[in-house]
Short mmCIF file of N, CA, C and O and ligand atoms in Angstrom, two decimals:
data_model
loop_
_atom_site.label_atom_id
_atom_site.label_comp_id
_atom_site.label_asym_id
_atom_site.label_seq_id
_atom_site.Cartn_x
_atom_site.Cartn_y
_atom_site.Cartn_z
N MET R 1 -7.74 6.91 -2.97
CA MET R 1 -8.00 5.17 -2.20
C MET R 1 -8.59 4.80 -3.17
O MET R 1 -9.04 5.19 -3.87
N PHE R 2 -8.75 3.33 -3.26
CA PHE R 2 -8.83 2.41 -3.78
C PHE R 2 -9.21 1.08 -3.25
O PHE R 2 -8.49 0.77 -2.17
N VAL R 3 -10.13 0.24 -3.48
CA VAL R 3 -10.35 -0.81 -2.70
C VAL R 3 -9.91 -1.89 -3.72
O VAL R 3 -9.60 -2.22 -4.85
N LEU R 4 -9.16 -2.70 -2.77
CA LEU R 4 -8.12 -3.69 -3.48
C LEU R 4 -8.76 -5.17 -3.53
O LEU R 4 -9.30 -5.64 -2.90
N LYS R 5 -9.07 -5.57 -4.60
CA LYS R 5 -10.25 -6.46 -5.23
C LYS R 5 -9.52 -7.88 -5.76
O LYS R 5 -9.50 -9.01 -5.21
N GLY R 6 -8.32 -7.63 -5.86
CA GLY R 6 -6.78 -8.82 -6.00
C GLY R 6 -5.78 -8.08 -6.89
O GLY R 6 -5.38 -7.11 -6.85
N ILE R 7 -4.78 -9.24 -7.18
CA ILE R 7 -3.59 -9.01 -7.47
C ILE R 7 -3.40 -8.26 -8.42
O ILE R 7 -2.37 -7.51 -8.95
N ASP R 8 -4.31 -8.81 -9.65
CA ASP R 8 -4.23 -8.25 -11.12
C ASP R 8 -4.04 -7.18 -11.43
O ASP R 8 -3.82 -5.88 -12.09
N GLN R 9 -4.91 -6.00 -10.01
CA GLN R 9 -5.20 -4.69 -10.46
C GLN R 9 -3.48 -4.13 -10.07
O GLN R 9 -3.65 -2.81 -10.00
N LEU R 10 -2.83 -4.43 -9.52
CA LEU R 10 -1.64 -4.09 -8.78
C LEU R 10 -0.43 -4.66 -9.67
O LEU R 10 0.71 -4.23 -9.18
N THR R 11 -0.73 -5.56 -10.50
CA THR R 11 0.69 -6.19 -11.50
C THR R 11 1.39 -4.93 -12.26
O THR R 11 2.90 -4.89 -11.94
N LYS R 12 0.42 -4.20 -12.59
CA LYS R 12 1.70 -2.44 -13.12
C LYS R 12 2.20 -1.96 -12.03
O LYS R 12 3.40 -1.60 -12.11
N ALA R 13 1.70 -1.89 -11.02
CA ALA R 13 2.21 -1.15 -9.66
C ALA R 13 2.93 -1.72 -9.07
O ALA R 13 4.15 -1.02 -8.44
N ILE R 14 3.22 -3.09 -8.85
CA ILE R 14 4.08 -3.92 -8.39
C ILE R 14 5.78 -3.65 -9.28
O ILE R 14 6.60 -3.53 -8.86
N ALA R 15 5.15 -4.02 -10.73
CA ALA R 15 6.38 -3.62 -11.32
C ALA R 15 7.63 -2.31 -11.08
O ALA R 15 8.54 -2.43 -11.52
N LYS R 16 5.94 -1.50 -11.28
CA LYS R 16 6.39 -0.16 -11.09
C LYS R 16 7.46 -0.24 -9.87
O LYS R 16 8.87 0.61 -9.71
N ALA R 17 7.26 -0.78 -8.98
CA ALA R 17 7.83 -0.73 -7.41
C ALA R 17 8.96 -1.03 -7.54
O ALA R 17 10.35 -0.90 -6.91
N LYS R 18 9.24 -2.27 -8.19
CA LYS R 18 10.09 -3.09 -8.31
C LYS R 18 11.39 -2.65 -8.90
O LYS R 18 12.43 -2.76 -8.91
N LYS R 19 11.02 -1.80 -9.89
CA LYS R 19 11.77 -1.14 -10.75
C LYS R 19 12.74 0.15 -10.04
O LYS R 19 13.44 0.72 -10.19
N LEU R 20 11.85 0.98 -9.40
CA LEU R 20 12.20 2.17 -8.61
C LEU R 20 12.03 1.58 -7.21
O LEU R 20 12.95 2.61 -6.82
N ARG R 21 12.08 0.57 -6.62
CA ARG R 21 12.29 0.41 -5.55
C ARG R 21 11.92 1.61 -4.41
O ARG R 21 13.44 2.20 -3.56
N PRO R 22 11.02 2.09 -3.86
CA PRO R 22 11.36 2.68 -3.31
C PRO R 22 11.44 2.38 -1.80
O PRO R 22 11.05 0.92 -1.52
N ARG R 23 11.49 3.84 -0.65
CA ARG R 23 11.96 2.90 0.66
C ARG R 23 10.48 2.87 1.30
O ARG R 23 9.77 3.94 1.19
N VAL R 24 10.23 1.77 2.15
CA VAL R 24 9.55 1.40 2.76
C VAL R 24 9.53 1.35 4.28
O VAL R 24 10.39 1.16 4.89
N LYS R 25 9.00 2.30 5.21
CA LYS R 25 9.25 2.40 6.45
C LYS R 25 8.12 2.51 7.40
O LYS R 25 6.94 2.91 6.46
N PHE R 26 7.97 1.56 8.20
CA PHE R 26 6.84 1.41 9.13
C PHE R 26 6.58 2.09 9.99
O PHE R 26 7.43 2.55 10.90
N ASP R 27 5.32 2.40 10.14
CA ASP R 27 4.48 3.53 10.92
C ASP R 27 4.19 2.53 12.39
O ASP R 27 4.38 2.23 13.24
N CYS R 28 2.89 1.98 12.31
CA CYS R 28 2.70 0.88 12.91
C CYS R 28 1.84 -0.04 11.89
O CYS R 28 1.67 -0.08 10.58
N PHE R 29 1.04 -1.39 12.37
CA PHE R 29 0.34 -1.99 11.42
C PHE R 29 -0.72 -1.19 10.60
O PHE R 29 -1.67 -1.25 11.25
N GLY R 30 -0.51 -1.53 9.22
CA GLY R 30 -1.64 -1.08 8.64
C GLY R 30 -1.15 0.69 8.22
O GLY R 30 -1.79 1.51 7.08
N ARG R 31 -0.01 0.93 8.71
CA ARG R 31 0.37 2.27 8.11
C ARG R 31 1.84 2.36 7.84
O ARG R 31 2.46 1.89 8.97
N TYR R 32 2.11 2.95 6.54
CA TYR R 32 3.52 3.06 5.90
C TYR R 32 4.04 4.43 5.36
O TYR R 32 2.91 5.13 5.04
N ARG R 33 4.92 4.35 5.50
CA ARG R 33 5.19 5.60 4.74
C ARG R 33 6.58 4.98 3.14
O ARG R 33 7.53 4.35 3.79
N VAL R 34 6.34 5.32 2.44
CA VAL R 34 6.98 5.14 1.48
C VAL R 34 7.39 6.41 0.40
O VAL R 34 7.11 6.75 0.41
N SER R 35 9.03 6.29 0.13
CA SER R 35 9.32 7.04 -0.43
C SER R 35 8.90 7.51 -2.23
O SER R 35 8.82 6.29 -2.86
N GLY R 36 8.84 8.73 -2.26
CA GLY R 36 8.34 8.88 -3.83
C GLY R 36 9.33 9.71 -4.29
O GLY R 36 10.28 10.30 -3.63
N SER R 37 8.70 10.78 -5.43
CA SER R 37 9.58 11.76 -6.60
C SER R 37 9.21 12.98 -5.84
O SER R 37 9.90 13.33 -5.40
N LYS R 38 8.53 12.89 -4.55
CA LYS R 38 8.46 14.39 -3.30
C LYS R 38 8.59 13.64 -2.46
O LYS R 38 7.27 14.35 -1.17
N GLY R 39 8.86 12.98 -1.89
CA GLY R 39 9.44 12.98 -0.63
C GLY R 39 8.05 11.62 -0.04
O GLY R 39 8.34 10.94 -0.89
N TYR R 40 8.33 11.39 1.12
CA TYR R 40 7.66 10.18 1.60
C TYR R 40 5.85 10.64 1.63
O TYR R 40 5.13 11.62 1.75
N TYR R 41 4.82 9.37 0.89
CA TYR R 41 3.98 9.24 0.86
C TYR R 41 3.29 8.57 2.52
O TYR R 41 3.91 7.50 2.99
N THR R 42 2.34 8.63 2.75
CA THR R 42 1.85 8.01 3.70
C THR R 42 0.46 6.81 3.13
O THR R 42 -0.22 6.97 2.48
N VAL R 43 0.56 5.32 3.25
CA VAL R 43 -0.01 4.35 2.80
C VAL R 43 -0.92 3.79 3.87
O VAL R 43 -0.11 3.33 4.77
N VAL R 44 -2.18 3.47 3.94
CA VAL R 44 -2.70 3.44 5.43
C VAL R 44 -3.61 2.06 4.36
O VAL R 44 -4.24 2.35 3.36
N CYS R 45 -2.94 0.68 5.05
CA CYS R 45 -4.16 -0.61 4.44
C CYS R 45 -5.09 -0.69 5.93
O CYS R 45 -4.65 -0.96 7.22
N ARG R 46 -6.30 -0.26 5.31
CA ARG R 46 -7.18 -1.04 6.59
C ARG R 46 -8.61 -1.74 5.53
O ARG R 46 -8.77 -2.13 4.48
N LYS R 47 -9.31 -2.69 6.63
CA LYS R 47 -10.45 -3.31 6.35
C LYS R 47 -11.91 -2.04 6.80
O LYS R 47 -11.42 -1.97 7.49
N ASP R 48 -12.59 -2.11 5.57
CA ASP R 48 -13.77 -1.16 5.92
C ASP R 48 -14.57 -2.08 6.77
O ASP R 48 -14.53 -3.27 6.75
N GLU R 49 -15.86 -1.52 6.98
CA GLU R 49 -16.87 -2.02 7.47
C GLU R 49 -17.50 -3.04 6.89
O GLU R 49 -17.85 -3.53 7.64
N ARG R 50 -17.72 -3.09 5.61
CA ARG R 50 -17.89 -3.97 4.93
C ARG R 50 -17.10 -5.24 4.55
O ARG R 50 -17.41 -5.95 4.02
N GLY R 51 -15.61 -5.05 5.09
CA GLY R 51 -14.46 -6.18 5.23
C GLY R 51 -14.23 -6.25 3.79
O GLY R 51 -13.14 -7.06 3.12
N TYR R 52 -14.21 -4.93 3.24
CA TYR R 52 -13.36 -4.75 1.86
C TYR R 52 -11.91 -4.16 2.29
O TYR R 52 -11.99 -3.46 3.19
N LYS R 53 -10.91 -4.61 1.68
CA LYS R 53 -9.67 -3.98 2.19
C LYS R 53 -9.22 -2.66 1.05
O LYS R 53 -9.31 -2.55 0.06
N THR R 54 -9.20 -1.91 2.04
CA THR R 54 -8.58 -0.15 1.09
C THR R 54 -7.27 0.27 1.60
O THR R 54 -6.98 -0.40 2.39
N VAL R 55 -6.92 0.70 0.31
CA VAL R 55 -5.67 1.38 0.53
C VAL R 55 -5.37 2.68 -0.10
O VAL R 55 -6.22 2.63 -0.72
N ALA R 56 -5.44 3.27 1.45
CA ALA R 56 -5.31 5.09 0.65
C ALA R 56 -3.64 5.60 0.58
O ALA R 56 -3.13 5.02 1.47
N CYS R 57 -3.48 6.41 -0.20
CA CYS R 57 -2.15 6.62 -0.20
C CYS R 57 -2.45 8.12 -0.65
O CYS R 57 -3.48 8.50 -0.98
N THR R 58 -1.25 8.93 -0.01
CA THR R 58 -1.39 10.48 0.12
C THR R 58 -0.82 10.68 -1.25
O THR R 58 -1.01 12.23 -1.78
N CYS R 59 -0.47 10.09 -2.31
CA CYS R 59 -0.16 10.73 -3.87
C CYS R 59 -1.16 11.12 -4.15
O CYS R 59 -2.21 10.87 -4.40
N LYS R 60 -0.94 11.69 -5.45
CA LYS R 60 -1.87 12.06 -6.68
C LYS R 60 -2.14 11.28 -7.39
O LYS R 60 -4.09 11.35 -7.52
N GLY R 61 -2.04 10.37 -7.62
CA GLY R 61 -2.62 8.92 -8.14
C GLY R 61 -3.67 8.60 -7.29
O GLY R 61 -4.68 8.08 -7.99
N ALA R 62 -3.39 8.25 -6.19
CA ALA R 62 -4.48 7.39 -5.44
C ALA R 62 -5.39 8.21 -5.29
O ALA R 62 -6.45 7.49 -4.68
N GLU R 63 -5.02 9.71 -5.32
CA GLU R 63 -6.46 10.20 -5.00
C GLU R 63 -7.76 10.33 -5.91
O GLU R 63 -8.31 10.46 -6.02
N LYS R 64 -6.88 10.00 -7.37
CA LYS R 64 -7.62 9.66 -8.88
C LYS R 64 -8.50 7.97 -8.57
O LYS R 64 -8.89 7.80 -9.26
N GLY R 65 -8.09 7.41 -7.14
CA GLY R 65 -8.39 6.43 -7.31
C GLY R 65 -7.25 5.06 -8.19
O GLY R 65 -7.95 3.77 -8.45
N LEU R 66 -6.10 5.12 -8.47
CA LEU R 66 -5.25 4.59 -9.36
C LEU R 66 -4.62 3.38 -8.32
O LEU R 66 -4.34 4.21 -6.76
N ALA R 67 -3.85 2.30 -8.40
CA ALA R 67 -3.19 1.79 -7.18
C ALA R 67 -1.65 1.67 -7.99
O ALA R 67 -1.64 2.03 -9.15
N CYS R 68 -1.38 3.14 -7.28
CA CYS R 68 0.00 3.27 -7.17
C CYS R 68 1.06 2.60 -6.61
O CYS R 68 0.72 1.72 -6.23
N TYR R 69 2.14 2.73 -6.90
CA TYR R 69 3.36 1.81 -6.72
C TYR R 69 3.78 2.10 -5.28
O TYR R 69 4.12 0.89 -4.68
N HIS R 70 3.33 3.50 -4.48
CA HIS R 70 3.50 2.45 -3.04
C HIS R 70 3.04 2.24 -2.75
O HIS R 70 3.39 1.46 -1.98
N ALA R 71 1.44 2.10 -2.67
CA ALA R 71 0.76 1.17 -1.90
C ALA R 71 0.97 -0.13 -2.76
O ALA R 71 0.99 -1.28 -1.41
N ALA R 72 1.63 -0.55 -3.56
CA ALA R 72 2.19 -1.65 -3.99
C ALA R 72 3.45 -2.21 -3.30
O ALA R 72 3.32 -3.29 -2.58
N ALA R 73 4.30 -0.85 -2.96
CA ALA R 73 5.26 -1.04 -2.05
C ALA R 73 5.02 -1.61 -0.76
O ALA R 73 5.46 -2.50 0.08
N ALA R 74 3.97 -0.58 0.02
CA ALA R 74 3.71 -0.87 1.05
C ALA R 74 2.84 -2.02 1.65
O ALA R 74 2.95 -2.81 2.93
N LEU R 75 1.85 -2.40 0.52
CA LEU R 75 1.03 -3.79 0.54
C LEU R 75 2.03 -5.22 0.43
O LEU R 75 1.82 -5.82 1.03
N SER R 76 3.34 -4.96 0.35
CA SER R 76 3.80 -6.09 0.00
C SER R 76 4.25 -6.58 1.62
O SER R 76 5.03 -7.82 1.90
N LEU R 77 4.97 -5.54 2.39
CA LEU R 77 5.32 -5.33 3.68
C LEU R 77 4.12 -6.33 4.74
O LEU R 77 3.78 -6.58 5.56
N HIS R 78 2.85 -5.43 4.11
CA HIS R 78 1.65 -5.67 5.27
C HIS R 78 0.90 -7.04 4.61
O HIS R 78 0.83 -7.35 6.34
N VAL R 79 1.16 -7.69 4.35
CA VAL R 79 0.92 -8.79 3.35
C VAL R 79 2.01 -9.64 4.38
O VAL R 79 1.31 -10.65 5.29
N GLY R 80 2.76 -9.63 4.32
CA GLY R 80 4.07 -10.01 4.81
C GLY R 80 3.38 -10.00 6.78
O GLY R 80 3.59 -11.44 7.14
N LEU R 81 3.30 -9.04 7.69
CA LEU R 81 2.74 -8.50 8.44
C LEU R 81 1.80 -8.94 8.77
O LEU R 81 1.35 -9.95 10.22
N ALA R 82 0.85 -9.33 7.94
CA ALA R 82 -0.63 -9.89 8.43
C ALA R 82 -0.44 -11.39 8.09
O ALA R 82 -1.11 -12.03 9.10
N ARG R 83 0.12 -11.77 7.73
CA ARG R 83 0.58 -13.41 7.38
C ARG R 83 1.32 -13.95 8.60
O ARG R 83 0.93 -14.54 9.82
N GLN R 84 2.22 -13.12 9.77
CA GLN R 84 2.88 -13.36 10.51
C GLN R 84 1.69 -13.24 11.46
O GLN R 84 1.62 -14.00 12.98
N ARG R 85 0.89 -12.03 12.17
CA ARG R 85 0.25 -11.94 13.05
C ARG R 85 -1.02 -13.00 12.92
O ARG R 85 -1.30 -13.88 13.80
N GLN R 86 -1.27 -14.06 12.09
CA GLN R 86 -2.32 -14.90 11.92
C GLN R 86 -1.50 -16.26 12.54
O GLN R 86 -1.93 -16.96 12.81
N THR R 87 -0.71 -16.24 11.97
CA THR R 87 0.37 -17.45 12.52
C THR R 87 1.13 -17.30 14.27
O THR R 87 1.12 -18.72 14.59
N ALA R 88 0.96 -16.20 14.64
CA ALA R 88 1.40 -15.72 15.53
C ALA R 88 0.57 -16.44 16.94
O ALA R 88 -1.24 -16.63 16.81
ZN1 ZN Q 1 0.74 6.26 -4.11
#
């Protein structure tokens, strides 16, 4: 899991996601399944008690606190949905 502080930390992950084009499946708001090298990983985006945006992924990289490309792929969908919610 990692705390999302800005888009900068995702630059590499976004580039990788664009290259690999993982499939993103919508589970529910804030919860997505992203295809990876070993099947689907679950990515959970949420705000914690202190208001920090946290992103958790079930892959090995995210376990070490890295911003993985699964998270980047899920976030691009999540951000769009969050925006829709705010304007709805
Ligand atoms: Zn991941």
